Coordinates of C-alpha atoms in Angstrom, one line a residue:
M1 CA 10.4 -35.7 33.2
T2 CA 11.9 -37.0 30.0
S3 CA 8.5 -37.2 28.3
T4 CA 7.8 -33.6 29.3
R5 CA 11.0 -32.5 27.7
Y6 CA 10.1 -34.4 24.5
L7 CA 6.7 -32.7 24.5
I8 CA 8.2 -29.2 24.9
A9 CA 10.8 -29.9 22.2
A10 CA 8.1 -31.2 19.9
G11 CA 6.0 -28.1 20.7
A12 CA 9.0 -25.8 19.8
A13 CA 9.3 -27.6 16.5
L14 CA 5.6 -27.2 15.8
I15 CA 5.8 -23.5 16.7
S16 CA 8.6 -23.1 14.1
I17 CA 6.6 -25.0 11.5
A18 CA 3.5 -22.9 12.2
A19 CA 5.4 -19.6 12.0
A20 CA 7.0 -20.7 8.7
T21 CA 3.6 -21.8 7.3
A22 CA 1.9 -18.5 8.3
T23 CA 4.7 -16.6 6.5
A24 CA 4.9 -18.7 3.4
H25 CA 1.3 -19.2 2.5
A26 CA -1.6 -16.9 1.7
D27 CA -5.1 -17.6 0.3
Y28 CA -6.7 -14.3 -0.6
V29 CA -10.1 -14.5 -2.2
L30 CA -12.8 -12.0 -3.2
T31 CA -15.3 -11.9 -0.3
D32 CA -17.3 -8.7 -1.0
T33 CA -18.0 -5.9 -3.4
I34 CA -18.9 -2.3 -2.7
A35 CA -21.0 -0.4 -5.2
V36 CA -19.8 3.1 -6.2
P37 CA -22.8 5.5 -6.6
P38 CA -22.7 8.0 -9.4
S39 CA -22.1 11.7 -8.5
P40 CA -23.7 14.7 -10.3
S41 CA -20.4 15.1 -12.1
N42 CA -20.4 11.6 -13.5
V43 CA -20.8 11.6 -17.3
Q44 CA -20.0 7.9 -18.0
P45 CA -22.8 5.8 -19.5
G46 CA -25.0 4.5 -16.7
G47 CA -22.9 6.4 -14.2
A48 CA -20.2 3.8 -14.4
F49 CA -17.1 3.7 -12.2
S50 CA -14.6 3.3 -14.9
S51 CA -11.7 5.7 -14.3
F52 CA -9.7 6.0 -11.1
D53 CA -6.2 6.4 -9.9
I54 CA -4.6 5.8 -6.4
S55 CA -6.1 4.6 -3.1
Y56 CA -5.0 5.4 0.4
F57 CA -6.2 3.6 3.6
D58 CA -6.6 5.5 6.9
P59 CA -6.2 3.0 9.8
S60 CA -7.3 5.4 12.5
T61 CA -10.8 5.5 11.0
Q62 CA -10.7 2.3 8.9
L63 CA -11.7 4.3 5.8
D64 CA -10.4 3.8 2.3
Y65 CA -9.9 6.9 0.1
V66 CA -10.1 6.3 -3.6
A67 CA -9.2 8.9 -6.3
D68 CA -12.3 8.5 -8.5
R69 CA -12.1 10.4 -11.8
S70 CA -15.4 9.1 -13.1
N71 CA -17.1 10.9 -10.3
A72 CA -14.6 13.8 -10.1
A73 CA -14.2 13.0 -6.4
V74 CA -12.3 11.2 -3.7
D75 CA -14.6 8.4 -2.6
I76 CA -14.6 7.1 0.9
F77 CA -15.4 3.5 1.9
S78 CA -15.6 1.9 5.3
A79 CA -13.8 -1.4 6.2
Q80 CA -16.0 -1.7 9.3
T81 CA -19.2 -2.0 7.2
N82 CA -17.8 -2.7 3.7
S83 CA -19.9 0.2 2.4
Y84 CA -19.6 3.5 0.6
V85 CA -19.9 6.3 3.2
G86 CA -19.3 9.6 1.4
R87 CA -17.1 11.5 -1.0
I88 CA -15.1 14.7 -1.4
G89 CA -16.1 16.5 -4.5
G90 CA -18.5 15.1 -7.1
T91 CA -20.1 18.4 -7.9
C92 CA -18.9 21.0 -10.3
C93 CA -15.3 22.2 -10.5
L94 CA -13.5 20.9 -7.4
F95 CA -11.7 18.1 -9.3
S96 CA -10.9 17.9 -13.0
G97 CA -12.5 14.4 -13.4
Q98 CA -11.5 12.3 -16.4
T99 CA -10.4 14.6 -19.2
S100 CA -9.1 13.7 -22.7
S101 CA -5.6 13.3 -21.1
T102 CA -4.6 11.5 -17.9
S103 CA -2.0 14.3 -17.5
T104 CA -4.7 16.8 -16.8
S105 CA -7.2 14.6 -15.0
G106 CA -7.9 14.4 -11.3
P107 CA -8.0 13.4 -8.6
D108 CA -4.8 11.5 -8.7
G109 CA -2.5 10.7 -5.7
V110 CA -4.1 10.6 -2.3
Q111 CA -2.5 10.9 1.2
V112 CA -4.0 10.8 4.7
I113 CA -2.2 12.4 7.6
N114 CA -2.8 11.5 11.3
L115 CA -1.0 13.6 13.9
P116 CA -2.3 15.1 17.2
G117 CA -4.8 17.8 16.2
Q118 CA -4.1 17.2 12.5
H119 CA -6.3 14.8 10.5
Q120 CA -6.2 15.7 6.8
V121 CA -6.4 14.2 3.4
Y122 CA -4.5 15.6 0.4
A123 CA -5.4 14.9 -3.2
G124 CA -3.5 15.8 -6.4
N125 CA -5.4 17.4 -9.3
G126 CA -4.9 18.7 -12.8
P127 CA -3.5 21.0 -13.8
S128 CA -0.7 21.3 -11.2
N129 CA -2.9 21.7 -8.1
L130 CA -2.8 20.1 -4.7
L131 CA -6.0 20.2 -2.6
G132 CA -6.1 19.7 1.2
F133 CA -9.1 18.8 3.4
N134 CA -9.7 18.5 7.1
I135 CA -11.1 15.1 8.0
T136 CA -14.1 15.3 10.4
S137 CA -16.1 12.6 12.1
N138 CA -18.6 12.8 9.3
P139 CA -17.1 11.2 6.2
A140 CA -19.3 13.3 4.0
N141 CA -18.1 16.6 5.5
N142 CA -14.4 17.3 4.9
P143 CA -13.9 21.1 4.5
Q144 CA -11.1 22.3 2.2
F145 CA -8.3 24.3 3.8
A146 CA -5.6 24.4 1.1
S147 CA -5.2 24.8 -2.6
T148 CA -1.6 24.8 -3.7
F149 CA -0.4 25.5 -7.2
T150 CA 2.9 23.7 -7.8
S151 CA 3.8 25.8 -10.9
G152 CA 3.6 23.1 -13.5
K153 CA 1.4 22.5 -16.5
F154 CA 0.0 19.1 -15.7
R155 CA -1.4 17.1 -12.8
V156 CA -0.1 16.7 -9.3
D157 CA 0.2 13.0 -9.1
E158 CA 1.4 10.7 -6.3
M159 CA 2.8 11.7 -2.9
S160 CA 4.1 10.6 0.5
F161 CA 4.4 11.9 4.0
D162 CA 7.1 12.2 6.6
P163 CA 5.6 12.4 10.1
N164 CA 8.8 13.6 11.7
T165 CA 9.1 16.8 9.7
N166 CA 5.4 17.0 8.9
R167 CA 6.1 17.3 5.2
L168 CA 4.7 16.0 2.0
L169 CA 6.6 15.2 -1.2
V170 CA 4.3 15.5 -4.2
A171 CA 5.2 14.7 -7.8
N172 CA 4.3 16.4 -11.1
N173 CA 4.9 13.3 -13.2
A174 CA 3.9 14.5 -16.6
D175 CA 5.8 17.8 -16.7
S176 CA 9.0 18.0 -18.7
P177 CA 11.2 17.4 -16.9
A178 CA 9.1 15.9 -14.1
F179 CA 9.6 17.5 -10.7
A180 CA 8.7 17.2 -7.0
T181 CA 7.5 19.7 -4.5
L182 CA 8.1 19.7 -0.7
I183 CA 5.0 20.8 1.1
N184 CA 4.3 21.9 4.7
A185 CA 1.5 19.3 5.4
K186 CA -0.1 21.4 8.2
T187 CA -0.7 24.4 6.0
G188 CA -0.2 23.3 2.4
A189 CA 2.5 25.9 1.9
I190 CA 5.4 25.2 -0.5
I191 CA 8.7 24.7 1.3
K192 CA 10.8 23.9 -1.8
G193 CA 9.5 23.6 -5.4
N194 CA 10.9 22.4 -8.7
I195 CA 12.9 19.5 -7.3
T196 CA 14.3 17.7 -10.4
I197 CA 16.6 14.7 -10.7
P198 CA 20.1 15.6 -11.8
G199 CA 20.5 14.7 -15.5
A200 CA 16.8 14.3 -16.0
A201 CA 15.6 14.1 -19.6
P202 CA 12.2 15.3 -20.9
G203 CA 9.7 12.5 -20.5
D204 CA 11.6 10.7 -17.7
G205 CA 8.6 11.0 -15.4
M206 CA 8.4 10.7 -11.6
E207 CA 6.0 8.2 -10.0
A208 CA 5.1 6.9 -6.5
S209 CA 7.2 7.8 -3.4
D210 CA 7.3 6.6 0.2
Y211 CA 9.0 7.7 3.4
N212 CA 11.6 5.3 4.8
A213 CA 11.7 5.2 8.6
K214 CA 15.1 3.5 8.6
T215 CA 16.9 6.2 6.5
H216 CA 14.5 9.1 7.5
T217 CA 14.3 10.0 3.8
F218 CA 11.9 9.9 0.9
F219 CA 12.4 7.5 -2.0
V220 CA 10.7 8.1 -5.3
A221 CA 10.3 5.8 -8.4
L222 CA 11.8 7.1 -11.7
P223 CA 10.4 5.3 -14.8
S224 CA 13.6 6.4 -16.7
I225 CA 16.8 8.3 -15.8
G226 CA 18.3 10.5 -18.4
G227 CA 16.5 8.6 -21.0
D228 CA 17.6 5.2 -19.7
K229 CA 14.4 3.2 -19.8
S230 CA 15.5 0.9 -16.9
G231 CA 14.8 3.7 -14.5
G232 CA 15.5 3.6 -10.8
I233 CA 14.9 5.4 -7.6
A234 CA 16.0 8.8 -6.1
E235 CA 16.5 9.5 -2.4
I236 CA 15.3 13.0 -1.2
D237 CA 16.0 14.8 2.1
P238 CA 12.6 15.8 3.8
A239 CA 14.3 18.7 5.6
T240 CA 15.8 20.4 2.5
G241 CA 14.3 18.8 -0.5
N242 CA 17.7 18.0 -1.9
V243 CA 18.3 14.9 -4.0
L244 CA 20.8 12.9 -2.0
R245 CA 21.4 10.1 -4.5
V246 CA 20.0 8.2 -7.5
I247 CA 20.1 4.4 -7.7
S248 CA 20.0 3.2 -11.3
L249 CA 18.5 -0.2 -12.0
A250 CA 20.8 -0.6 -15.0
S251 CA 23.8 -0.3 -12.6
L252 CA 22.3 -3.3 -10.8
G253 CA 22.0 -5.4 -14.0
I254 CA 18.2 -4.8 -14.4
A255 CA 17.1 -3.9 -17.9
S256 CA 13.7 -3.1 -19.4
Y257 CA 12.1 -2.0 -16.2
S258 CA 9.7 0.9 -15.7
P259 CA 9.5 1.9 -12.0
T260 CA 6.0 2.9 -11.0
G261 CA 4.6 1.9 -7.6
L262 CA 6.9 2.1 -4.5
A263 CA 6.3 0.8 -1.0
I264 CA 8.7 0.5 1.9
A265 CA 8.5 -2.3 4.5
A266 CA 9.3 -2.0 8.2
N267 CA 12.7 -3.4 7.6
G268 CA 13.5 -0.6 5.2
Q269 CA 13.4 -2.7 2.0
I270 CA 11.6 -1.2 -1.0
L271 CA 9.3 -3.1 -3.3
L272 CA 9.5 -1.2 -6.6
G273 CA 6.6 -1.7 -9.0
N274 CA 7.3 -2.5 -12.6
G275 CA 5.0 -0.9 -15.2
N276 CA 6.3 -3.3 -17.9
A277 CA 4.4 -6.5 -18.5
T278 CA 7.7 -8.5 -18.3
G279 CA 10.7 -8.4 -16.1
G280 CA 9.2 -9.3 -12.7
T281 CA 9.2 -7.1 -9.6
V282 CA 12.3 -5.9 -7.8
I283 CA 13.0 -5.7 -4.1
L284 CA 15.8 -3.2 -3.1
D285 CA 17.6 -2.5 0.2
P286 CA 18.8 1.1 0.0
T287 CA 21.1 0.6 3.0
A288 CA 23.1 -2.2 1.5
A289 CA 26.3 -1.9 -0.5
S290 CA 24.6 -3.8 -3.3
P291 CA 20.9 -2.7 -3.1
L292 CA 19.4 -5.4 -5.3
V293 CA 17.8 -8.0 -2.9
K294 CA 15.7 -10.1 -5.2
V295 CA 13.6 -10.2 -8.4
I296 CA 10.1 -11.7 -8.0
P297 CA 9.5 -13.2 -11.5
Q298 CA 5.9 -14.3 -10.8
V299 CA 4.3 -10.8 -11.0
S300 CA 4.8 -7.8 -13.3
G301 CA 3.0 -4.9 -14.9
E302 CA 1.9 -3.1 -11.8
D303 CA 1.0 0.4 -10.9
Q304 CA 0.3 1.0 -7.2
V305 CA 1.9 -1.3 -4.5
W306 CA 1.0 -1.2 -0.8
Y307 CA 2.7 -2.4 2.4
D308 CA 0.7 -3.7 5.3
P309 CA 2.6 -3.5 8.6
K310 CA 0.4 -6.0 10.4
T311 CA 1.0 -8.9 8.0
G312 CA 4.4 -7.7 6.8
R313 CA 3.2 -8.2 3.2
W314 CA 3.4 -6.2 0.1
F315 CA 0.3 -6.0 -2.2
I316 CA 0.7 -5.4 -5.9
A317 CA -1.9 -4.1 -8.3
A318 CA -0.6 -5.6 -11.5
R319 CA -2.9 -4.7 -14.4
F320 CA -0.4 -5.7 -17.1
N321 CA 0.6 -9.0 -15.6
P322 CA 1.2 -11.7 -18.3
G323 CA -1.8 -14.0 -18.3
G324 CA -4.2 -11.3 -17.0
P325 CA -4.4 -8.7 -14.2
V326 CA -3.7 -9.8 -10.7
L327 CA -3.4 -8.8 -7.1
G328 CA 0.1 -10.1 -6.1
I329 CA 1.2 -10.8 -2.6
V330 CA 4.8 -10.9 -1.4
A331 CA 6.2 -11.4 2.2
S332 CA 8.6 -8.6 3.1
N333 CA 10.3 -10.5 6.0
S334 CA 11.3 -13.5 3.8
D335 CA 11.0 -11.8 0.3
L336 CA 8.9 -14.7 -0.8
F337 CA 6.2 -14.6 -3.4
L338 CA 3.0 -15.8 -1.9
Q339 CA 0.1 -15.6 -4.3
N340 CA -1.5 -14.0 -7.4
V341 CA -5.2 -13.4 -7.3
M342 CA -7.0 -12.7 -10.6
T343 CA -8.7 -9.3 -10.8
T344 CA -10.3 -7.5 -13.7
A345 CA -9.1 -5.3 -16.6
N346 CA -7.0 -2.2 -15.7
D347 CA -7.1 -2.8 -12.0
H348 CA -4.1 -0.8 -10.8
S349 CA -4.9 0.5 -7.3
V350 CA -4.7 -1.2 -3.9
A351 CA -4.9 -0.4 -0.2
V352 CA -5.1 -2.5 2.9
D353 CA -6.8 -2.2 6.3
P354 CA -4.2 -3.4 8.9
I355 CA -7.0 -3.9 11.4
S356 CA -9.4 -6.2 9.6
G357 CA -6.8 -7.4 7.1
E358 CA -9.1 -6.6 4.2
V359 CA -7.6 -5.6 0.9
F360 CA -9.4 -3.0 -1.2
V361 CA -9.0 -3.1 -5.0
P362 CA -11.1 -0.8 -7.3
L363 CA -12.6 -2.9 -10.1
G364 CA -13.3 -0.6 -13.0
A365 CA -16.3 -0.8 -15.3
D366 CA -15.5 -2.9 -18.3
P367 CA -17.4 -5.4 -20.7
T368 CA -15.0 -8.1 -19.5
N369 CA -15.7 -7.4 -15.8
T370 CA -18.0 -10.2 -14.8
I371 CA -17.9 -9.4 -11.1
C372 CA -19.4 -5.9 -11.3
P373 CA -19.7 -4.7 -14.9
N374 CA -20.5 -1.1 -13.8
G375 CA -17.5 -1.0 -11.5
C376 CA -17.1 -1.4 -7.8
I377 CA -14.6 -1.8 -5.0
G378 CA -13.5 -5.5 -4.5
V379 CA -12.7 -6.6 -1.0
F380 CA -10.3 -9.5 -0.6
T381 CA -9.5 -11.4 2.6
D382 CA -7.1 -14.2 3.5
N383 CA -8.6 -17.6 4.3
V384 CA -5.3 -18.5 6.0
A385 CA -6.0 -15.8 8.6
A386 CA -8.2 -18.4 10.3
V387 CA -5.1 -20.5 11.0
P388 CA -3.7 -19.7 14.5
E389 CA -0.7 -17.4 14.6
A390 CA 2.6 -18.6 15.9
S391 CA 2.0 -17.0 19.3
T392 CA -1.3 -18.8 19.5
W393 CA 0.4 -22.1 18.7
A394 CA 2.9 -21.3 21.4
M395 CA 0.2 -20.9 24.0
M396 CA -1.5 -24.1 22.8
I397 CA 1.8 -26.1 23.0
L398 CA 2.6 -24.8 26.4
G399 CA -0.9 -25.8 27.5
F400 CA -0.3 -29.3 26.1
A401 CA 3.0 -29.5 27.9
G402 CA 1.4 -28.5 31.2
V403 CA -1.3 -31.2 30.7
G404 CA 1.4 -33.7 29.9
F405 CA 3.5 -32.7 33.0
I406 CA 0.4 -33.1 35.3
A407 CA -0.3 -36.5 33.8
Y408 CA 3.3 -37.6 34.3
R409 CA 3.3 -36.4 37.9
R410 CA 0.0 -38.3 38.6
K411 CA 1.4 -41.4 37.0
A412 CA 4.7 -41.2 39.0
K413 CA 3.0 -40.5 42.3
P414 CA 2.9 -43.7 44.6
A415 CA -0.5 -45.1 45.3
F416 CA -1.7 -45.1 49.0
R417 CA -2.7 -48.5 50.3
F418 CA -4.9 -49.2 53.3
A419 CA -4.1 -52.0 55.7

């Protein structure tokens, strides 16, 4: 039995090594591209896909929704087939498209909602308009049910959703001061408008937000607070729309930061995107007495960031990263930097399919874009995904242990001799 105990002990060690390796290593590569067809509203030379904003992935249908300003539409792409399947808009006057100013362009932020009997997509537009659509089984047919004016002068930008209260928090980032609006997601009606940050200065801005299942509150990124260019985050109550607190990065010793993207992991920690090309990327724990968890120095200059619950990883669209634009990957469970993958100029949007593990990154049309000069959607996958998970290793080791035990029993069994 001693040899069996050794085998099981060795197996346990291998399981630990396998689990650590799976957590600490990633090898994402570009494996596919998806062409973006021009719409009737596209006025770019050659119908190029050159201007876009935020993406959102719907895991229930494995569809990626991309705010495409070049085509004045929300484009829809399938992770099952890695293909374009339809769009919302693209004909006259639904979305603003790319105007002379980003502040009035649209679509901007995108949010998909999945509740029983409620499957919707919302998209921000300029000026100060939020549009809601019912998602049907046909990706090319998503009838509009809401058009909500949030009483600002400029675009409705990024947003997030609380499934418990069925409410959206949407931001008018370019208004002065910037403000948020609390929306009834089922109807599109305003619950509370003009939610501003105490002490906000003109030009402070208000960027990405996310719902934290640990605190049951929204958190929103603030590029600056009262003119302090380090910025921070604000916590907002989904029930009332009240600002509960503001966490300044300057108070945590972080200077020259410009919070942009924001994504919350299953453990409640926040990865806060940094719009500046230097300073790294900050991870915060809003439940801790000292919220600063770690600074990731290997990646900076991002816009949208995304959390994948299946892998437990954050994905960072860092267009201003020193040395060139990258897709950064960070493990939320260990707070370890895993990888930077080179992308193309101005790539600032990312969304992940938790089922296939594919990462969707819009690659804009640009003379330096050698992958798809007219623009496309880049699909990245992890080569390490082929390595067995820790649970698979466990089954294999137990199998080896069983074989070893049987072999031991056979060896130990006395042989029968015939007289």
